[in-house]
């Protein structure tokens, strides 16, 4: 199996990345990490150029070297117990996303709806997902 936690942190977030790394060593044994500290994955636009695009570039970098089960974790994430149940969910379900208690319509500009391919009414029925932590099984 090829499990990998991915994170990009710059500035004051690097302290959180270090804390995340310590917790992963304690609660997610045998899992690889791909961390970028005060730098971006190759080819990634800056956050100012394209908000949060570095997440996609980091995930792609992990995929390119053969990782197939990925867990993105922002630097604010702090595991407090075994992550094995979460890894099993990702591998069984093929993904893991967490709803954050909002509806997509509360966070979506109306002029972006055509790009998303949804109507305003459809957008009101879509749960908004948190992207502070999410998992992907690239085999599915």
PDB file of C-alpha atoms in Angstrom, residues 102-110 113 120-128:
ATOM      1  CA  UNK A 102     -22.817  25.060   5.214  1.00  0.00           C
ATOM      2  CA  UNK A 103     -24.483  24.868   1.821  1.00  0.00           C
ATOM      3  CA  UNK A 104     -22.487  25.517  -1.324  1.00  0.00           C
ATOM      4  CA  UNK A 105     -24.735  28.478  -2.168  1.00  0.00           C
ATOM      5  CA  UNK A 106     -23.469  30.263   0.959  1.00  0.00           C
ATOM      6  CA  UNK A 107     -19.914  30.207  -0.409  1.00  0.00           C
ATOM      7  CA  UNK A 108     -20.373  30.420  -4.186  1.00  0.00           C
ATOM      8  CA  UNK A 109     -20.471  33.617  -6.223  1.00  0.00           C
ATOM      9  CA  UNK A 110     -23.490  33.613  -8.530  1.00  0.00           C
ATOM     10  CA  UNK A 113     -22.536  28.828 -11.373  1.00  0.00           C
ATOM     11  CA  UNK A 120     -28.778  28.454  -8.279  1.00  0.00           C
ATOM     12  CA  UNK A 121     -31.454  26.034  -7.039  1.00  0.00           C
ATOM     13  CA  UNK A 122     -29.187  23.009  -7.477  1.00  0.00           C
ATOM     14  CA  UNK A 123     -26.348  24.821  -5.721  1.00  0.00           C
ATOM     15  CA  UNK A 124     -28.585  25.398  -2.680  1.00  0.00           C
ATOM     16  CA  UNK A 125     -28.908  21.611  -2.260  1.00  0.00           C
ATOM     17  CA  UNK A 126     -25.167  20.844  -2.372  1.00  0.00           C
ATOM     18  CA  UNK A 127     -23.343  20.527   0.925  1.00  0.00           C
ATOM     19  CA  UNK A 128     -20.223  22.643   1.141  1.00  0.00           C
TER      20      UNK A 128
END
